[in-house]
Amino acid sequence: MDLSNKSGISEFYLIGLTYGPDIESFIFSLFLCMYFVIIFGNFLIILAIISDSHLHTPMYFFIANLSFADICISTTIIPKILVNIQTQDKSISYGGCLSQVCFVLTFGGFESCLLGVMAYDRYLAICDPLRYTVIMSPCSCVSLVLLAVFISTVNGLLHSLMLLKLSFCTNQNILHVFCELVQVIKLACSDTFINTLLSYTVTSAFSGVFLAGIIFSYIQIVSSVLKIKSVQGRNKAFSTCGSHLSVVFLFYGTALGVYMSSSVSDSSAKNVIFSMMYIVVPQMLNPFIYSFRNREIKQAMRILIYSGYYFHKLN
């Protein structure tokens, strides 16, 4: 199928980011630095976990996958922003736009699934430690990640394929820096009832299920930890959850901001701000959260950096 003929147009224009020529270099450098921090920080966490056998546990396996998802969702969006700024061309092809919608929803959904799985992992480790190693076996961990990939891929494909049924007229300007689902639906001149219904119900149910699971897990965790008589034992139990809770609040807080702003506001400035907080800020801060709050990862990263330094020095 020729996607451009189906919709009647061949491209969209991403006009959410407006700037003067005097700050173009600053905007480009800012996005480039943020992208470098995201790639380097998350890649370093993945390498640290792979290289240290002490970190070959379910919790760190899920953290490595979360870092991979951070790299993927950022790579789906930021390089295109950099190219548009550098070439001063804000266009994106019709097929490229639908692909971007699909990948953003897929990797965003994958992160949401992983955060739910990680909460379940912490629940078993603290509330049912005797059966933890049996339930969270290597096979079970891989199966949970594959299930998360399957669910998020179905969610992304569902919304992006439904966009193929829409017809777009003369207005090709997207008030965003990337092809965000709600903003693309707003440009359609055909009936968008089914698409709008799906974007609200499926997204709400998809995120709501995992968020409810996270809340339930932590209610059980807090209840179990409060029964521990030792203060040191309580602190140790809570410390294993601190990093995950920080990431959960950061991810779902910014995601809610994007969801609300794109639904009720036509202000491109607000949409861009909230979207950057969702697409860039959590992915950029996750490596710092896990490295600063997790002694094992911090030590593994230090060993990895020192090993690379001495290897380079010897050569």
mmCIF file of N, CA and C in Angstrom, residues 151-235:
data_model
loop_
_atom_site.group_PDB
_atom_site.id
_atom_site.type_symbol
_atom_site.label_atom_id
_atom_site.label_comp_id
_atom_site.label_asym_id
_atom_site.label_seq_id
_atom_site.Cartn_x
_atom_site.Cartn_y
_atom_site.Cartn_z
ATOM 1 N N ILE A 151 3.157 -7.242 24.607
ATOM 2 C CA ILE A 151 2.025 -6.373 24.960
ATOM 3 C C ILE A 151 2.238 -4.960 24.428
ATOM 4 N N SER A 152 3.439 -4.427 24.635
ATOM 5 C CA SER A 152 3.711 -3.054 24.194
ATOM 6 C C SER A 152 3.724 -2.945 22.669
ATOM 7 N N THR A 153 4.206 -3.987 21.982
ATOM 8 C CA THR A 153 4.210 -3.968 20.515
ATOM 9 C C THR A 153 2.800 -3.997 19.958
ATOM 10 N N VAL A 154 1.945 -4.828 20.546
ATOM 11 C CA VAL A 154 0.539 -4.871 20.131
ATOM 12 C C VAL A 154 -0.125 -3.513 20.346
ATOM 13 N N ASN A 155 0.158 -2.878 21.475
ATOM 14 C CA ASN A 155 -0.406 -1.562 21.764
ATOM 15 C C ASN A 155 0.063 -0.529 20.731
ATOM 16 N N GLY A 156 1.363 -0.534 20.413
ATOM 17 C CA GLY A 156 1.883 0.414 19.437
ATOM 18 C C GLY A 156 1.328 0.182 18.043
ATOM 19 N N LEU A 157 1.264 -1.086 17.624
ATOM 20 C CA LEU A 157 0.748 -1.407 16.296
ATOM 21 C C LEU A 157 -0.740 -1.093 16.182
ATOM 22 N N LEU A 158 -1.499 -1.323 17.243
ATOM 23 C CA LEU A 158 -2.934 -1.064 17.210
ATOM 24 C C LEU A 158 -3.220 0.396 16.872
ATOM 25 N N HIS A 159 -2.564 1.301 17.597
ATOM 26 C CA HIS A 159 -2.817 2.730 17.381
ATOM 27 C C HIS A 159 -2.278 3.209 16.038
ATOM 28 N N SER A 160 -1.074 2.767 15.671
ATOM 29 C CA SER A 160 -0.486 3.250 14.422
ATOM 30 C C SER A 160 -1.223 2.710 13.196
ATOM 31 N N LEU A 161 -1.689 1.461 13.249
ATOM 32 C CA LEU A 161 -2.444 0.905 12.128
ATOM 33 C C LEU A 161 -3.814 1.551 11.996
ATOM 34 N N MET A 162 -4.400 1.942 13.132
ATOM 35 C CA MET A 162 -5.688 2.640 13.067
ATOM 36 C C MET A 162 -5.557 4.016 12.419
ATOM 37 N N LEU A 163 -4.354 4.600 12.472
ATOM 38 C CA LEU A 163 -4.139 5.887 11.808
ATOM 39 C C LEU A 163 -4.219 5.755 10.293
ATOM 40 N N LEU A 164 -3.970 4.551 9.755
ATOM 41 C CA LEU A 164 -4.048 4.329 8.309
ATOM 42 C C LEU A 164 -5.464 4.513 7.779
ATOM 43 N N LYS A 165 -6.451 4.382 8.650
ATOM 44 C CA LYS A 165 -7.842 4.513 8.230
ATOM 45 C C LYS A 165 -8.276 5.969 8.123
ATOM 46 N N LEU A 166 -7.440 6.894 8.621
ATOM 47 C CA LEU A 166 -7.808 8.311 8.624
ATOM 48 C C LEU A 166 -7.377 8.999 7.336
ATOM 49 N N SER A 167 -8.124 10.020 6.969
ATOM 50 C CA SER A 167 -7.763 10.872 5.834
ATOM 51 C C SER A 167 -7.353 12.233 6.369
ATOM 52 N N PHE A 168 -6.285 12.775 5.814
ATOM 53 C CA PHE A 168 -5.769 14.068 6.257
ATOM 54 C C PHE A 168 -5.914 15.076 5.120
ATOM 55 N N CYS A 169 -6.315 16.284 5.495
ATOM 56 C CA CYS A 169 -6.578 17.308 4.484
ATOM 57 C C CYS A 169 -5.406 18.271 4.350
ATOM 58 N N THR A 170 -5.715 19.549 4.244
ATOM 59 C CA THR A 170 -4.673 20.538 3.929
ATOM 60 C C THR A 170 -3.772 20.866 5.111
ATOM 61 N N ASN A 171 -4.296 20.796 6.321
ATOM 62 C CA ASN A 171 -3.483 21.147 7.493
ATOM 63 C C ASN A 171 -2.524 20.006 7.828
ATOM 64 N N GLN A 172 -1.245 20.234 7.583
ATOM 65 C CA GLN A 172 -0.238 19.201 7.821
ATOM 66 C C GLN A 172 0.717 19.584 8.940
ATOM 67 N N ASN A 173 0.370 20.614 9.696
ATOM 68 C CA ASN A 173 1.255 21.114 10.746
ATOM 69 C C ASN A 173 0.948 20.447 12.083
ATOM 70 N N ILE A 174 1.932 19.744 12.634
ATOM 71 C CA ILE A 174 1.807 19.099 13.937
ATOM 72 C C ILE A 174 2.435 20.001 14.986
ATOM 73 N N LEU A 175 1.643 20.396 15.975
ATOM 74 C CA LEU A 175 2.130 21.302 17.012
ATOM 75 C C LEU A 175 2.965 20.540 18.038
ATOM 76 N N HIS A 176 4.043 19.953 17.526
ATOM 77 C CA HIS A 176 4.894 19.128 18.391
ATOM 78 C C HIS A 176 6.256 18.978 17.752
ATOM 79 N N VAL A 177 7.203 18.385 18.510
ATOM 80 C CA VAL A 177 8.535 18.127 17.955
ATOM 81 C C VAL A 177 8.652 16.701 17.441
ATOM 82 N N PHE A 178 7.625 15.899 17.678
ATOM 83 C CA PHE A 178 7.578 14.550 17.113
ATOM 84 C C PHE A 178 6.124 14.185 16.873
ATOM 85 N N CYS A 179 5.898 13.080 16.194
ATOM 86 C CA CYS A 179 4.529 12.664 15.858
ATOM 87 C C CYS A 179 3.884 11.997 17.064
ATOM 88 N N GLU A 180 3.236 12.790 17.861
ATOM 89 C CA GLU A 180 2.521 12.290 19.037
ATOM 90 C C GLU A 180 1.108 11.907 18.630
ATOM 91 N N LEU A 181 0.612 10.782 19.134
ATOM 92 C CA LEU A 181 -0.637 10.182 18.661
ATOM 93 C C LEU A 181 -1.801 11.162 18.647
ATOM 94 N N VAL A 182 -2.067 11.818 19.754
ATOM 95 C CA VAL A 182 -3.231 12.706 19.857
ATOM 96 C C VAL A 182 -3.124 13.867 18.882
ATOM 97 N N GLN A 183 -1.911 14.423 18.736
ATOM 98 C CA GLN A 183 -1.720 15.541 17.825
ATOM 99 C C GLN A 183 -1.933 15.134 16.370
ATOM 100 N N VAL A 184 -1.550 13.923 16.004
ATOM 101 C CA VAL A 184 -1.760 13.436 14.639
ATOM 102 C C VAL A 184 -3.246 13.217 14.379
ATOM 103 N N ILE A 185 -3.954 12.649 15.355
ATOM 104 C CA ILE A 185 -5.395 12.424 15.198
ATOM 105 C C ILE A 185 -6.132 13.735 14.983
ATOM 106 N N LYS A 186 -5.688 14.809 15.646
ATOM 107 C CA LYS A 186 -6.346 16.115 15.524
ATOM 108 C C LYS A 186 -6.273 16.674 14.101
ATOM 109 N N LEU A 187 -5.325 16.214 13.295
ATOM 110 C CA LEU A 187 -5.167 16.730 11.932
ATOM 111 C C LEU A 187 -6.104 16.053 10.932
ATOM 112 N N ALA A 188 -6.740 14.961 11.333
ATOM 113 C CA ALA A 188 -7.582 14.196 10.400
ATOM 114 C C ALA A 188 -8.867 14.958 10.095
ATOM 115 N N CYS A 189 -9.316 14.841 8.853
ATOM 116 C CA CYS A 189 -10.595 15.454 8.474
ATOM 117 C C CYS A 189 -11.688 14.392 8.329
ATOM 118 N N SER A 190 -11.367 13.128 8.546
ATOM 119 C CA SER A 190 -12.363 12.062 8.564
ATOM 120 C C SER A 190 -12.790 11.795 10.008
ATOM 121 N N ASP A 191 -13.699 10.861 10.188
ATOM 122 C CA ASP A 191 -14.217 10.554 11.521
ATOM 123 C C ASP A 191 -13.118 9.935 12.389
ATOM 124 N N THR A 192 -12.873 10.554 13.539
ATOM 125 C CA THR A 192 -11.788 10.095 14.427
ATOM 126 C C THR A 192 -12.327 9.510 15.732
ATOM 127 N N PHE A 193 -13.620 9.202 15.777
ATOM 128 C CA PHE A 193 -14.222 8.737 17.032
ATOM 129 C C PHE A 193 -13.537 7.472 17.556
ATOM 130 N N ILE A 194 -13.350 6.485 16.670
ATOM 131 C CA ILE A 194 -12.745 5.216 17.108
ATOM 132 C C ILE A 194 -11.312 5.438 17.566
ATOM 133 N N ASN A 195 -10.560 6.244 16.808
ATOM 134 C CA ASN A 195 -9.169 6.516 17.177
ATOM 135 C C ASN A 195 -9.067 7.231 18.517
ATOM 136 N N THR A 196 -9.937 8.232 18.712
ATOM 137 C CA THR A 196 -9.932 8.976 19.973
ATOM 138 C C THR A 196 -10.336 8.078 21.136
ATOM 139 N N LEU A 197 -11.360 7.244 20.900
ATOM 140 C CA LEU A 197 -11.810 6.318 21.936
ATOM 141 C C LEU A 197 -10.694 5.358 22.323
ATOM 142 N N LEU A 198 -10.000 4.828 21.320
ATOM 143 C CA LEU A 198 -8.896 3.909 21.595
ATOM 144 C C LEU A 198 -7.746 4.599 22.316
ATOM 145 N N SER A 199 -7.435 5.829 21.890
ATOM 146 C CA SER A 199 -6.304 6.535 22.499
ATOM 147 C C SER A 199 -6.535 6.794 23.979
ATOM 148 N N TYR A 200 -7.798 7.013 24.363
ATOM 149 C CA TYR A 200 -8.096 7.251 25.778
ATOM 150 C C TYR A 200 -8.285 5.953 26.554
ATOM 151 N N THR A 201 -9.119 5.063 26.036
ATOM 152 C CA THR A 201 -9.457 3.853 26.794
ATOM 153 C C THR A 201 -8.287 2.877 26.880
ATOM 154 N N VAL A 202 -7.660 2.579 25.731
ATOM 155 C CA VAL A 202 -6.572 1.595 25.722
ATOM 156 C C VAL A 202 -5.369 2.123 26.493
ATOM 157 N N THR A 203 -5.030 3.403 26.258
ATOM 158 C CA THR A 203 -3.881 3.976 26.965
ATOM 159 C C THR A 203 -4.126 4.033 28.462
ATOM 160 N N SER A 204 -5.345 4.443 28.849
ATOM 161 C CA SER A 204 -5.676 4.514 30.281
ATOM 162 C C SER A 204 -5.667 3.132 30.915
ATOM 163 N N ALA A 205 -6.269 2.153 30.220
ATOM 164 C CA ALA A 205 -6.302 0.795 30.762
ATOM 165 C C ALA A 205 -4.901 0.195 30.808
ATOM 166 N N PHE A 206 -4.121 0.435 29.742
ATOM 167 C CA PHE A 206 -2.766 -0.109 29.649
ATOM 168 C C PHE A 206 -1.898 0.405 30.799
ATOM 169 N N SER A 207 -1.891 1.730 30.983
ATOM 170 C CA SER A 207 -1.083 2.311 32.057
ATOM 171 C C SER A 207 -1.688 2.040 33.425
ATOM 172 N N GLY A 208 -3.030 2.051 33.482
ATOM 173 C CA GLY A 208 -3.713 1.871 34.760
ATOM 174 C C GLY A 208 -3.476 0.512 35.385
ATOM 175 N N VAL A 209 -3.442 -0.520 34.554
ATOM 176 C CA VAL A 209 -3.234 -1.876 35.073
ATOM 177 C C VAL A 209 -1.871 -1.992 35.745
ATOM 178 N N PHE A 210 -0.854 -1.509 35.066
ATOM 179 C CA PHE A 210 0.495 -1.619 35.625
ATOM 180 C C PHE A 210 0.692 -0.676 36.812
ATOM 181 N N LEU A 211 0.085 0.502 36.746
ATOM 182 C CA LEU A 211 0.194 1.429 37.878
ATOM 183 C C LEU A 211 -0.521 0.864 39.101
ATOM 184 N N ALA A 212 -1.674 0.235 38.878
ATOM 185 C CA ALA A 212 -2.395 -0.400 39.984
ATOM 186 C C ALA A 212 -1.579 -1.537 40.582
ATOM 187 N N GLY A 213 -0.911 -2.300 39.705
ATOM 188 C CA GLY A 213 -0.046 -3.375 40.193
ATOM 189 C C GLY A 213 1.115 -2.851 41.019
ATOM 190 N N ILE A 214 1.687 -1.726 40.587
ATOM 191 C CA ILE A 214 2.783 -1.106 41.335
ATOM 192 C C ILE A 214 2.311 -0.635 42.702
ATOM 193 N N ILE A 215 1.153 0.025 42.737
ATOM 194 C CA ILE A 215 0.609 0.527 43.998
ATOM 195 C C ILE A 215 0.302 -0.620 44.952
ATOM 196 N N PHE A 216 -0.315 -1.695 44.427
ATOM 197 C CA PHE A 216 -0.631 -2.860 45.264
ATOM 198 C C PHE A 216 0.646 -3.492 45.814
ATOM 199 N N SER A 217 1.662 -3.621 44.948
ATOM 200 C CA SER A 217 2.926 -4.228 45.385
ATOM 201 C C SER A 217 3.555 -3.436 46.517
ATOM 202 N N TYR A 218 3.539 -2.126 46.399
ATOM 203 C CA TYR A 218 4.194 -1.311 47.428
ATOM 204 C C TYR A 218 3.371 -1.192 48.710
ATOM 205 N N ILE A 219 2.073 -1.348 48.603
ATOM 206 C CA ILE A 219 1.263 -1.427 49.825
ATOM 207 C C ILE A 219 1.639 -2.671 50.616
ATOM 208 N N GLN A 220 1.793 -3.782 49.888
ATOM 209 C CA GLN A 220 2.199 -5.029 50.539
ATOM 210 C C GLN A 220 3.627 -4.938 51.072
ATOM 211 N N ILE A 221 4.509 -4.273 50.317
ATOM 212 C CA ILE A 221 5.901 -4.118 50.745
ATOM 213 C C ILE A 221 5.985 -3.294 52.023
ATOM 214 N N VAL A 222 5.292 -2.160 52.055
ATOM 215 C CA VAL A 222 5.312 -1.296 53.242
ATOM 216 C C VAL A 222 4.747 -2.028 54.450
ATOM 217 N N SER A 223 3.662 -2.784 54.211
ATOM 218 C CA SER A 223 3.060 -3.545 55.304
ATOM 219 C C SER A 223 4.025 -4.580 55.866
ATOM 220 N N SER A 224 4.775 -5.242 54.996
ATOM 221 C CA SER A 224 5.739 -6.256 55.442
ATOM 222 C C SER A 224 6.951 -5.633 56.127
ATOM 223 N N VAL A 225 7.423 -4.514 55.580
ATOM 224 C CA VAL A 225 8.610 -3.870 56.146
ATOM 225 C C VAL A 225 8.332 -3.321 57.537
ATOM 226 N N LEU A 226 7.120 -2.778 57.741
ATOM 227 C CA LEU A 226 6.779 -2.218 59.049
ATOM 228 C C LEU A 226 6.724 -3.288 60.144
ATOM 229 N N LYS A 227 6.590 -4.542 59.738
ATOM 230 C CA LYS A 227 6.582 -5.630 60.709
ATOM 231 C C LYS A 227 7.980 -6.032 61.153
ATOM 232 N N ILE A 228 8.992 -5.547 60.418
ATOM 233 C CA ILE A 228 10.376 -5.846 60.791
ATOM 234 C C ILE A 228 10.749 -5.021 62.023
ATOM 235 N N LYS A 229 11.218 -5.665 63.051
ATOM 236 C CA LYS A 229 11.516 -4.969 64.304
ATOM 237 C C LYS A 229 12.833 -4.193 64.228
ATOM 238 N N SER A 230 13.781 -4.700 63.478
ATOM 239 C CA SER A 230 15.084 -4.045 63.376
ATOM 240 C C SER A 230 15.007 -2.805 62.487
ATOM 241 N N VAL A 231 15.505 -1.686 63.004
ATOM 242 C CA VAL A 231 15.538 -0.450 62.222
ATOM 243 C C VAL A 231 16.462 -0.599 61.030
ATOM 244 N N GLN A 232 17.569 -1.281 61.243
ATOM 245 C CA GLN A 232 18.525 -1.511 60.155
ATOM 246 C C GLN A 232 17.907 -2.372 59.062
ATOM 247 N N GLY A 233 17.120 -3.351 59.474
ATOM 248 C CA GLY A 233 16.441 -4.212 58.501
ATOM 249 C C GLY A 233 15.418 -3.440 57.686
ATOM 250 N N ARG A 234 14.693 -2.535 58.354
ATOM 251 C CA ARG A 234 13.721 -1.701 57.640
ATOM 252 C C ARG A 234 14.409 -0.810 56.616
ATOM 253 N N ASN A 235 15.481 -0.162 57.040
ATOM 254 C CA ASN A 235 16.201 0.740 56.141
ATOM 255 C C ASN A 235 16.755 -0.003 54.931
#
